mmCIF file of C-alpha atoms in Angstrom:
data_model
loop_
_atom_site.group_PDB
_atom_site.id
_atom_site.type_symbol
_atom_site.label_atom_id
_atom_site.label_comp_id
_atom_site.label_asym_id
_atom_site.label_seq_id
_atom_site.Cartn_x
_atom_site.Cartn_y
_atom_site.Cartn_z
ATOM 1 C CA UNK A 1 0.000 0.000 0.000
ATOM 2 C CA UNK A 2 3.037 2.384 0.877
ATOM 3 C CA UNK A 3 4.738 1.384 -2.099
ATOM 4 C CA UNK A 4 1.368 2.479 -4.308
ATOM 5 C CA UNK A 5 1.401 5.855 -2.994
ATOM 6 C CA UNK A 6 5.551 6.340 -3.082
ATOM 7 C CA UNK A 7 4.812 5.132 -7.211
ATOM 8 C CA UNK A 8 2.306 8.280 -7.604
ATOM 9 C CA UNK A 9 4.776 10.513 -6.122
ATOM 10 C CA UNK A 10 7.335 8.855 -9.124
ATOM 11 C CA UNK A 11 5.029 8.891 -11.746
ATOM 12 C CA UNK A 12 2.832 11.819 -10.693
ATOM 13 C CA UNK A 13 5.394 14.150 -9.360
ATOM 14 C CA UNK A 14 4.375 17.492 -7.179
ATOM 15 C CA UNK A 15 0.653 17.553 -8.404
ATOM 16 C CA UNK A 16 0.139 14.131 -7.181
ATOM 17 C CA UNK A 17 1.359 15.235 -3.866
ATOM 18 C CA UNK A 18 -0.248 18.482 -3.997
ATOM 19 C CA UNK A 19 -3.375 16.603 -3.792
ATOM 20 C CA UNK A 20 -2.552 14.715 -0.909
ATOM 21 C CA UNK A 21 -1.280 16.796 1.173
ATOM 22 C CA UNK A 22 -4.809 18.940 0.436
ATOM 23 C CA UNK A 23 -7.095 15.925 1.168
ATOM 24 C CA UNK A 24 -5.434 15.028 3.982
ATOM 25 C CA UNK A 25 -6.178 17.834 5.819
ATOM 26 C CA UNK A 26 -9.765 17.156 5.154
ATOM 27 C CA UNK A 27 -8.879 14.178 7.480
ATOM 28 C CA UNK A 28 -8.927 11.539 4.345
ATOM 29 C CA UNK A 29 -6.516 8.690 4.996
ATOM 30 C CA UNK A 30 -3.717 9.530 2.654
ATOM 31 C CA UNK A 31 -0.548 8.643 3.625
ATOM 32 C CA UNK A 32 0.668 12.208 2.619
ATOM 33 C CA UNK A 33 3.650 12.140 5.079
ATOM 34 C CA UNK A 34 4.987 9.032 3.871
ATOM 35 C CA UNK A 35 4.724 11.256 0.144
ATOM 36 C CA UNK A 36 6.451 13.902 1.051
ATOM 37 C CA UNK A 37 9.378 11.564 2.999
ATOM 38 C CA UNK A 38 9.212 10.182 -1.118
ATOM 39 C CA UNK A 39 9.487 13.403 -2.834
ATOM 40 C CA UNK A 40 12.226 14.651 -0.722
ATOM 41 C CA UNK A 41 14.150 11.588 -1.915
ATOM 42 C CA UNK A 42 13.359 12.160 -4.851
ATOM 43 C CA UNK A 43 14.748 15.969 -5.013
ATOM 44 C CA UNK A 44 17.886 14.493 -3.257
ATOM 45 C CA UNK A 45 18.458 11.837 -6.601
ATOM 46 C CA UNK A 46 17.577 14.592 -9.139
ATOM 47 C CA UNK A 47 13.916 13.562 -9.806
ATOM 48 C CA UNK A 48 12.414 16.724 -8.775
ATOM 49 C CA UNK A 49 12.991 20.092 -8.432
ATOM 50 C CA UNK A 50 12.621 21.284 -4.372
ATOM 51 C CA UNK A 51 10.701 24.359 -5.714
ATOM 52 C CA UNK A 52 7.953 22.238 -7.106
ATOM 53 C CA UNK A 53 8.098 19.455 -4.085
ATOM 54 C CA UNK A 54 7.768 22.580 -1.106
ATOM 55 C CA UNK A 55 5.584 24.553 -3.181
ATOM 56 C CA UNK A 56 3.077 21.810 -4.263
ATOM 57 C CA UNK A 57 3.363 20.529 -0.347
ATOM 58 C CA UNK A 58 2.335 23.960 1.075
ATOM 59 C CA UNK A 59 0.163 24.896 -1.564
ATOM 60 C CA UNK A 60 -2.130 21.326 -0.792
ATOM 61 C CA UNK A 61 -1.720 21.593 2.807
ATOM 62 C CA UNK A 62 -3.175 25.723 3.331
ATOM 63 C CA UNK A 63 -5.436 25.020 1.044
ATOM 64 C CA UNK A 64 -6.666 21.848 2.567
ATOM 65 C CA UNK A 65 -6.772 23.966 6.224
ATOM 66 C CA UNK A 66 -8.620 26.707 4.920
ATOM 67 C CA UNK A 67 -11.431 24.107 3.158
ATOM 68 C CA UNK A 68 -11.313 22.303 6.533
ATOM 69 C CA UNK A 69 -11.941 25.735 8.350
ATOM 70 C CA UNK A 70 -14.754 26.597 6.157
ATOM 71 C CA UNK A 71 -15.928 23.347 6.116
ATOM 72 C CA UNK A 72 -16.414 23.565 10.104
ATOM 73 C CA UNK A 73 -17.883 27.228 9.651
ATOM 74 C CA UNK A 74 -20.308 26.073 7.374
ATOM 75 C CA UNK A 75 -21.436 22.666 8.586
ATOM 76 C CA UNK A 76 -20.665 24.354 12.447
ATOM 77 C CA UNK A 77 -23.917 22.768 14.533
ATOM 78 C CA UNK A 78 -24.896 19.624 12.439
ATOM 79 C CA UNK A 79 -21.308 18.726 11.550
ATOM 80 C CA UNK A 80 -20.922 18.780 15.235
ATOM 81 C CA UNK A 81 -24.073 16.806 16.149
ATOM 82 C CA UNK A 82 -22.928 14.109 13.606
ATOM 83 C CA UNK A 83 -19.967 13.496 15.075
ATOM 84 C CA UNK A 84 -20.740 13.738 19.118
ATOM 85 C CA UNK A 85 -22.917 10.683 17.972
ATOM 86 C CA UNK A 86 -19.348 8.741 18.756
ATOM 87 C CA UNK A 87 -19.256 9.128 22.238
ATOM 88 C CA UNK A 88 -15.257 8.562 21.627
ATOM 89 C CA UNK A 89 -14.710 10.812 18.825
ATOM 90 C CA UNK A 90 -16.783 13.637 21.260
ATOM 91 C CA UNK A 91 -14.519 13.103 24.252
ATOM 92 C CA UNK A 92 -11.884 13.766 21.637
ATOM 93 C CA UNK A 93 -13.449 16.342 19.776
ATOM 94 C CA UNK A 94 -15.045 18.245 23.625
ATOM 95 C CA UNK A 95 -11.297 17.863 24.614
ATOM 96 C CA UNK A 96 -9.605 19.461 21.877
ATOM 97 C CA UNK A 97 -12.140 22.309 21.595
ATOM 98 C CA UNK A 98 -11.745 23.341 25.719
ATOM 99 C CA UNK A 99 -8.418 23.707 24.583
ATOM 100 C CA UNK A 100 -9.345 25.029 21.691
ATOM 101 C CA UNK A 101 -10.686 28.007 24.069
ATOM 102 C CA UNK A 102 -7.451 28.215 25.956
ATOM 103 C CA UNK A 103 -4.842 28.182 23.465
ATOM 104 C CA UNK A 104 -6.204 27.943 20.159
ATOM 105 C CA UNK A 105 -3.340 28.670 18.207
ATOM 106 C CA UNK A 106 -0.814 26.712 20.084
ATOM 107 C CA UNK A 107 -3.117 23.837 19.355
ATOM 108 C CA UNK A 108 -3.551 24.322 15.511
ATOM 109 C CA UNK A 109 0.496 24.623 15.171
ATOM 110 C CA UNK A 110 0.898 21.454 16.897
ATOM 111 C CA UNK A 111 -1.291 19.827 15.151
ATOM 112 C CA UNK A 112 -0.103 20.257 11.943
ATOM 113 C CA UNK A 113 2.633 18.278 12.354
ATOM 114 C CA UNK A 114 3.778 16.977 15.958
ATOM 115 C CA UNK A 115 -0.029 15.640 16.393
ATOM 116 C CA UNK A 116 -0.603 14.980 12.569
ATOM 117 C CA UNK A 117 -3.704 12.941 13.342
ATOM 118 C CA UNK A 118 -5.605 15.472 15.049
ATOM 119 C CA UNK A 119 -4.997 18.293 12.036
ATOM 120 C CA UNK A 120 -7.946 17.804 10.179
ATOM 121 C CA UNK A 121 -10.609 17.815 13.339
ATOM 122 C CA UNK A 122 -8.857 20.666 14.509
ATOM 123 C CA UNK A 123 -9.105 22.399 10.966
ATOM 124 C CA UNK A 124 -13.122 21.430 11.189
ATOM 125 C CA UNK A 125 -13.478 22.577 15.413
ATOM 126 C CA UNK A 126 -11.738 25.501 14.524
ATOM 127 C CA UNK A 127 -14.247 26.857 12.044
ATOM 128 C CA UNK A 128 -17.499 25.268 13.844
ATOM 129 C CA UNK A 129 -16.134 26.999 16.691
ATOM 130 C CA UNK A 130 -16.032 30.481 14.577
ATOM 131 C CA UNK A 131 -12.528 30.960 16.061
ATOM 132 C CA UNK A 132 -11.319 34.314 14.273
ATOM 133 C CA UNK A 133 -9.837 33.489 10.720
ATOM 134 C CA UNK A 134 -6.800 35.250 11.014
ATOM 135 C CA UNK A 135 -5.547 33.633 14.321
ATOM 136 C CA UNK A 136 -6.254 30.194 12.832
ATOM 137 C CA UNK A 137 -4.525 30.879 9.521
ATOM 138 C CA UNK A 138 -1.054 32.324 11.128
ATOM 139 C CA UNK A 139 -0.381 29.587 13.308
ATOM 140 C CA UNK A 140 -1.894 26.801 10.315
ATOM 141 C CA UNK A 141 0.448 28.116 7.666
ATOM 142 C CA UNK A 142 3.677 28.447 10.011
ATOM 143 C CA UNK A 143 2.713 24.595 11.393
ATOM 144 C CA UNK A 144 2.757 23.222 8.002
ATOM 145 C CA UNK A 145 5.411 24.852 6.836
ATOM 146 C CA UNK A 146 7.387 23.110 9.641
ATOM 147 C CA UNK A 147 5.701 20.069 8.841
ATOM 148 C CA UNK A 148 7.048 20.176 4.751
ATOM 149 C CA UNK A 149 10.488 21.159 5.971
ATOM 150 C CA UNK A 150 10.764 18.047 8.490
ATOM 151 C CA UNK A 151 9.287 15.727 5.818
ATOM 152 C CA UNK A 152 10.652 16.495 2.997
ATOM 153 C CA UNK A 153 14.098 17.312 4.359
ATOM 154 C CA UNK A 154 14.317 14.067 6.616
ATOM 155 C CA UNK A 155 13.365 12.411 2.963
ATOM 156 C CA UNK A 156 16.189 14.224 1.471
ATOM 157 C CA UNK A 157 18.749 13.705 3.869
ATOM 158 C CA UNK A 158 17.026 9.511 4.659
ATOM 159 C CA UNK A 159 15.827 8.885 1.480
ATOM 160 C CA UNK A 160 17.884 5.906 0.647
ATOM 161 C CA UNK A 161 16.163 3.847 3.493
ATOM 162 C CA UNK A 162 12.757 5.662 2.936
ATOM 163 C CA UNK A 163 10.727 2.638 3.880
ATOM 164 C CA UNK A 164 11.871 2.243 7.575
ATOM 165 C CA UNK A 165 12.179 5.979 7.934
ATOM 166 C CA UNK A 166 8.577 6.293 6.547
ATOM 167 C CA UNK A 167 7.678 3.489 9.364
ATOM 168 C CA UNK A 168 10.040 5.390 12.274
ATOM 169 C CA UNK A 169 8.105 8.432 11.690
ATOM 170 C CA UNK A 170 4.999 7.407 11.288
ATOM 171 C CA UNK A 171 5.532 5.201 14.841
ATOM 172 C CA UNK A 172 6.841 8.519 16.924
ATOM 173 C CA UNK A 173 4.160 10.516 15.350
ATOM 174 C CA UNK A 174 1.735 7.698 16.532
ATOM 175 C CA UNK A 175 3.450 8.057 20.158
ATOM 176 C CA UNK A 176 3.151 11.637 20.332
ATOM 177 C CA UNK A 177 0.185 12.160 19.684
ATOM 178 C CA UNK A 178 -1.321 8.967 22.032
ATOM 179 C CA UNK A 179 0.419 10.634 24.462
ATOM 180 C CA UNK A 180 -0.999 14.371 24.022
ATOM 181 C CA UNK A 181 -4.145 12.201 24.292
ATOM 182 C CA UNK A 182 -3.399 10.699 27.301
ATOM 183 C CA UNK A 183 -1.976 13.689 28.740
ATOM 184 C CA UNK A 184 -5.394 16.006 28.376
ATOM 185 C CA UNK A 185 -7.742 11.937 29.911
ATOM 186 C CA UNK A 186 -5.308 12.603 32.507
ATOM 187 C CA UNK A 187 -5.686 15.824 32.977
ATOM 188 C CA UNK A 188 -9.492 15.165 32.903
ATOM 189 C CA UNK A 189 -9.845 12.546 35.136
ATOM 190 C CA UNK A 190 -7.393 14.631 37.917
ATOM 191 C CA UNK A 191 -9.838 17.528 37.499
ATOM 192 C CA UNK A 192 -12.509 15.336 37.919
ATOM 193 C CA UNK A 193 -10.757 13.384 41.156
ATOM 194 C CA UNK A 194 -10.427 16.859 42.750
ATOM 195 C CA UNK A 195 -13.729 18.016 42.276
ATOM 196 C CA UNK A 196 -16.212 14.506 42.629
ATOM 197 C CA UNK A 197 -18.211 13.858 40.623
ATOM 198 C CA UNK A 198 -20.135 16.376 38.709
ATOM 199 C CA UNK A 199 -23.992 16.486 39.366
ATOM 200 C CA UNK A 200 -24.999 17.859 35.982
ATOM 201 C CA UNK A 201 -22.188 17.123 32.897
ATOM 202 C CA UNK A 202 -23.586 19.808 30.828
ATOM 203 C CA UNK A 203 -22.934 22.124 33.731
ATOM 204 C CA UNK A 204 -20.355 25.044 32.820
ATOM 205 C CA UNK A 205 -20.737 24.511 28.779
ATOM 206 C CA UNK A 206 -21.678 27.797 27.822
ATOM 207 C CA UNK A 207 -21.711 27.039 23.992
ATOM 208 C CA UNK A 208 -21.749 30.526 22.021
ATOM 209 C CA UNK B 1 -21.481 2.728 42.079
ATOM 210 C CA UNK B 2 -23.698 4.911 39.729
ATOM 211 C CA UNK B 3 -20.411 6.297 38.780
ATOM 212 C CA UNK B 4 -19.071 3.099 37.115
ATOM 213 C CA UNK B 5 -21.434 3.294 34.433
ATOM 214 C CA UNK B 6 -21.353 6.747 34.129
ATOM 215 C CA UNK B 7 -18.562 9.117 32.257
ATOM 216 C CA UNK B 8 -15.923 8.679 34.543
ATOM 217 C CA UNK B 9 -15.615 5.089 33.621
ATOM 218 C CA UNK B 10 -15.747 6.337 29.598
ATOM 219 C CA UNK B 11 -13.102 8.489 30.634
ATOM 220 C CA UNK B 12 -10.877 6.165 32.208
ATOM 221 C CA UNK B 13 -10.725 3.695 29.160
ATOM 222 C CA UNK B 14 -10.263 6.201 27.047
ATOM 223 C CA UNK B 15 -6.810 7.322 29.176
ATOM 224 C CA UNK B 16 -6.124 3.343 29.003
ATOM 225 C CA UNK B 17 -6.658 2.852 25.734
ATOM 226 C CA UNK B 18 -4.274 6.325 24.869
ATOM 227 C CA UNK B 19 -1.912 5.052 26.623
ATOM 228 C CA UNK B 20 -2.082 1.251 25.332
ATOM 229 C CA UNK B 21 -1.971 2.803 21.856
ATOM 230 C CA UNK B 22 1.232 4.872 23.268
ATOM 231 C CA UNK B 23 2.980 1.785 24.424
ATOM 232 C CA UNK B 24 2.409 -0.112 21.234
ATOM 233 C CA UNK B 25 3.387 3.000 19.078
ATOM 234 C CA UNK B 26 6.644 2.728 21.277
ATOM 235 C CA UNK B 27 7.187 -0.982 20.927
ATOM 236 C CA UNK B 28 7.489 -0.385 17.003
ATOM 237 C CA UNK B 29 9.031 2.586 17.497
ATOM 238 C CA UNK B 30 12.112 0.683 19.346
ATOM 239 C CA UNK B 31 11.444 -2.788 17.075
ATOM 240 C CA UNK B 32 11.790 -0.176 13.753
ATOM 241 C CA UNK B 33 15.200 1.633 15.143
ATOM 242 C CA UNK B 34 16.793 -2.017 15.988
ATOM 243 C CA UNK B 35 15.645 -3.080 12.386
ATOM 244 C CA UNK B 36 16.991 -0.129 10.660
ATOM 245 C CA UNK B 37 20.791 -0.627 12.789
ATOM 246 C CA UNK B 38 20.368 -4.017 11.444
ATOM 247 C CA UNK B 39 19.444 -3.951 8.056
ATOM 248 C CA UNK B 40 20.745 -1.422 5.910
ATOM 249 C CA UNK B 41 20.276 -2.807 2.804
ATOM 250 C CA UNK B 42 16.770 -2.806 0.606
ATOM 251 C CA UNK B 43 15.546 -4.766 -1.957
ATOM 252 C CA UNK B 44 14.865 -2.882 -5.143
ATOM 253 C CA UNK B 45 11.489 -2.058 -5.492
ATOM 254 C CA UNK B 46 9.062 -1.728 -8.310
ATOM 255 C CA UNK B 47 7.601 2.034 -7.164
ATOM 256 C CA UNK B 48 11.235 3.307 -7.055
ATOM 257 C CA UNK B 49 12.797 5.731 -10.281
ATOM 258 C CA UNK B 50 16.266 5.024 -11.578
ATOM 259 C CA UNK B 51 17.032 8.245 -10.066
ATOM 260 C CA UNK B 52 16.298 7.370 -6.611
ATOM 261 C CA UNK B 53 17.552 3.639 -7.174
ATOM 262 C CA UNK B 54 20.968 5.279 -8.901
ATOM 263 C CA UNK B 55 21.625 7.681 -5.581
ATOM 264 C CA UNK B 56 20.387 4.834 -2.745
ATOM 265 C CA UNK B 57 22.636 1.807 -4.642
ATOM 266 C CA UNK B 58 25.462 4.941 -5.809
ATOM 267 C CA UNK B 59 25.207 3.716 -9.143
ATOM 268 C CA UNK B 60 25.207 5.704 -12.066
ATOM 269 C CA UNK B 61 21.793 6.445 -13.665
ATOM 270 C CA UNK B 62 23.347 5.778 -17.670
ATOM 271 C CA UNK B 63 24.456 2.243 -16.139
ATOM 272 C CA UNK B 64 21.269 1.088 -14.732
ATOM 273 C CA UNK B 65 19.293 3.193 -17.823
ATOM 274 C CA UNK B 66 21.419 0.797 -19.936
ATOM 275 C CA UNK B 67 20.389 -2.456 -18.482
ATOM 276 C CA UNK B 68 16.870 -1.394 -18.392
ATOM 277 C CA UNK B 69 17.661 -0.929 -22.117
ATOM 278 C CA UNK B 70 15.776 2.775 -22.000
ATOM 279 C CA UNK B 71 17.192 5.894 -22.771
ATOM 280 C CA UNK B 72 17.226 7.968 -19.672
ATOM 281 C CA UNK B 73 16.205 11.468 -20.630
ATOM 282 C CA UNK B 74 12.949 9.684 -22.124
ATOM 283 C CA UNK B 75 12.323 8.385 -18.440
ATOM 284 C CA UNK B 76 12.188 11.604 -16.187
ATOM 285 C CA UNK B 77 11.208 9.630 -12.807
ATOM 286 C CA UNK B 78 9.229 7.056 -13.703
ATOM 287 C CA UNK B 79 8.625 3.871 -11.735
ATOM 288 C CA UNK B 80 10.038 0.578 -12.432
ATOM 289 C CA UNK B 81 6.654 -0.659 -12.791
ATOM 290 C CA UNK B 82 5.625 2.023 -15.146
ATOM 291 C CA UNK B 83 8.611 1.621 -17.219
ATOM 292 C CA UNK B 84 7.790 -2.361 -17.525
ATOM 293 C CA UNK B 85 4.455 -1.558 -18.664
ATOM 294 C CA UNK B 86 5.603 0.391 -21.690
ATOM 295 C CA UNK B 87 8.122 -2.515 -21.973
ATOM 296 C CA UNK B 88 5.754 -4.709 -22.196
ATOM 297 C CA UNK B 89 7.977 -6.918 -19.772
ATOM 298 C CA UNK B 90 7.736 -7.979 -15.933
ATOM 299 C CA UNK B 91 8.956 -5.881 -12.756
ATOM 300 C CA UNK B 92 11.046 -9.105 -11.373
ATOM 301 C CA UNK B 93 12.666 -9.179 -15.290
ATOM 302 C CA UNK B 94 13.937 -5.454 -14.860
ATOM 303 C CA UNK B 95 14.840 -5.805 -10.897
ATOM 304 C CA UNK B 96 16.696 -9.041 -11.695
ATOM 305 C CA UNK B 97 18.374 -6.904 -14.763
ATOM 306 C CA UNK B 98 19.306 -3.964 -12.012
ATOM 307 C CA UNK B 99 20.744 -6.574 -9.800
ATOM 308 C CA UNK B 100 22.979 -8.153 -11.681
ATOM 309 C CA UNK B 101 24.077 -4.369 -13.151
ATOM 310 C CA UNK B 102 24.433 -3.056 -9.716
ATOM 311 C CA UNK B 103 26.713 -6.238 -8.506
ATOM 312 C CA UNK B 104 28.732 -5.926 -11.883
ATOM 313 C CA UNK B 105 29.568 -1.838 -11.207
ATOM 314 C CA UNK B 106 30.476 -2.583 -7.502
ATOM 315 C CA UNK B 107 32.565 -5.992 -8.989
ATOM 316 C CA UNK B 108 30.648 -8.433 -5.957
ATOM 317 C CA UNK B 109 28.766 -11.165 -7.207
ATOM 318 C CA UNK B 110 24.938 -10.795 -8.336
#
């Protein structure tokens, strides 16, 4: 499966990854990472030009945040109803938006590339939760450009061994982010410890 | 006990699953960085470009270009398995071809 998606990058080049990188922020499961670790390598051997690899990257990647955003804006209350219908998915989704509240742009930076998996549901809370455009956009574009840069330039600099680097990324991504996850349920069930438990658990949610 | 049914309990699997998931993401993690100390050589495959296989195998591109019999400014990174569909032949035929090129340049034994 790896190996179709590093072939697209070869016989595609940067729109093919362009593409990715866009629908992947819409939280489709692309392996556009494991593309860009590719398309470094590929600059590295002479394949492609790094103009075309960053800029088709970035280009995918805003654009696919700023669909996501407008996505959330749009859909906002029935998009949101959908989706608390997974109790787990709304643990995830309550969790990330309280700290949406908190530190909003903090959250969206990280996300774009230490916390990968969470991008795209942070791209759609952001807009449902109407947080202002500008202070979404900053820290989105600045995340993935950090996110390009590690990928591709780890694939430039690793690209002769892209499989297991591919895997060794993917894995510590995996680990970071279970842990952020684990980190705010922790946090939660502290909070909660201290307090008891709460009498009413739509107490306090003073939804705008 | 009302609590054990209640979100609390939702909560708490959730923190054990996270950190289940965490654990296993770190057993790969550690099982992928031993695998990569101890194997650091790939089998060709049919996704990579003659490019990428010239620079990972430090071959020269017109070498391997030659045994794919293609001429390499027709092929501007295309796949092994693209190339052997406009050949017309199989991915193993070409990889076997590349072998036996690669061993010849570095004088070892295919």
């Amino acid at each position: 499966m790896t190996e179709t998606f590093f072939a697209l990058v070869s016989d595609w080049g940067a729109p093919a990854l362009a593409l990715v990188t866009f629908l992947s922020c819409l939280a489709l499961p692309v392996p556009s990472s494991l593309m860009m670790l590719a398309a470094g390598a590929f600059v590295a051997a002479g394949d492609l030009t790094v103009a075309a690899v960053v800029g088709a990257a970035l280009g995918g990647a805003l654009l696919g945040d700023q669909a996501g955003y407008q996505i959330g804006r749009l859909g906002g209350g029935v998009l949101r109803a959908r989706l608390d219908r997974n109790p787990a998915r709304a643990r995830l989704i309550a969790g990330a938006e309280a700290r949406m509240d908190r530190s909003g742009g903090v959250t969206v930076f990280f996300s774009r590339w230490l916390f990968s998996p969470l991008g795209p549901y942070v791209n759609l809370i952001a807009g449902a939760t109407r947080m202002n455009w500008l202070r979404f956009t900053l820290p989105a574009a600045l995340g993935e450009v950090v996110w390009v840069a590690v990928y591709v330039g780890v694939g430039y600099a690793f690209g002769t061994q892209l499989t297991m680097i591919g895997d060794i990324l993917g894995n510590l991504v995996g680990l970071a982010t279970s842990l952020a996850l684990a980190a705010v349920l922790g946090r939660a069930l502290l909070q909660r410890g201290k307090k008891g438990p709460k009498p009413n658990a739509h107490q306090g949610q003073a939804c705008s | 006990m009302k609590r054990l049914y209640g979100r609390p309990v939702l909560l708490k699997l959730a923190f054990i699953v996270t950190l289940a998931l965490a654990l296993a993401f770190a057993l790969r993690l550690g099982v992928g960085v031993l695998y990569w100390n101890a194997n650091q050589t790939r089998p060709i495959e049919p996704w990579m470009p003659i490019g990428y296989i010239s620079r990972s195998w430090d071959v020269p591109p017109e070498i391997l270009a030659q045994a794919l019999e293609v001429e390499l400014a027709s092929l501007p990174r295309q796949s092994l398995e693209r190339i052997a569909a406009l050949q017309g032949v199989s991915v193993t035929e070409l990889i076997a071809r590349l072998d036996s090129a690669i061993a010849a340049h570095h004088g070892t034994p295919p």
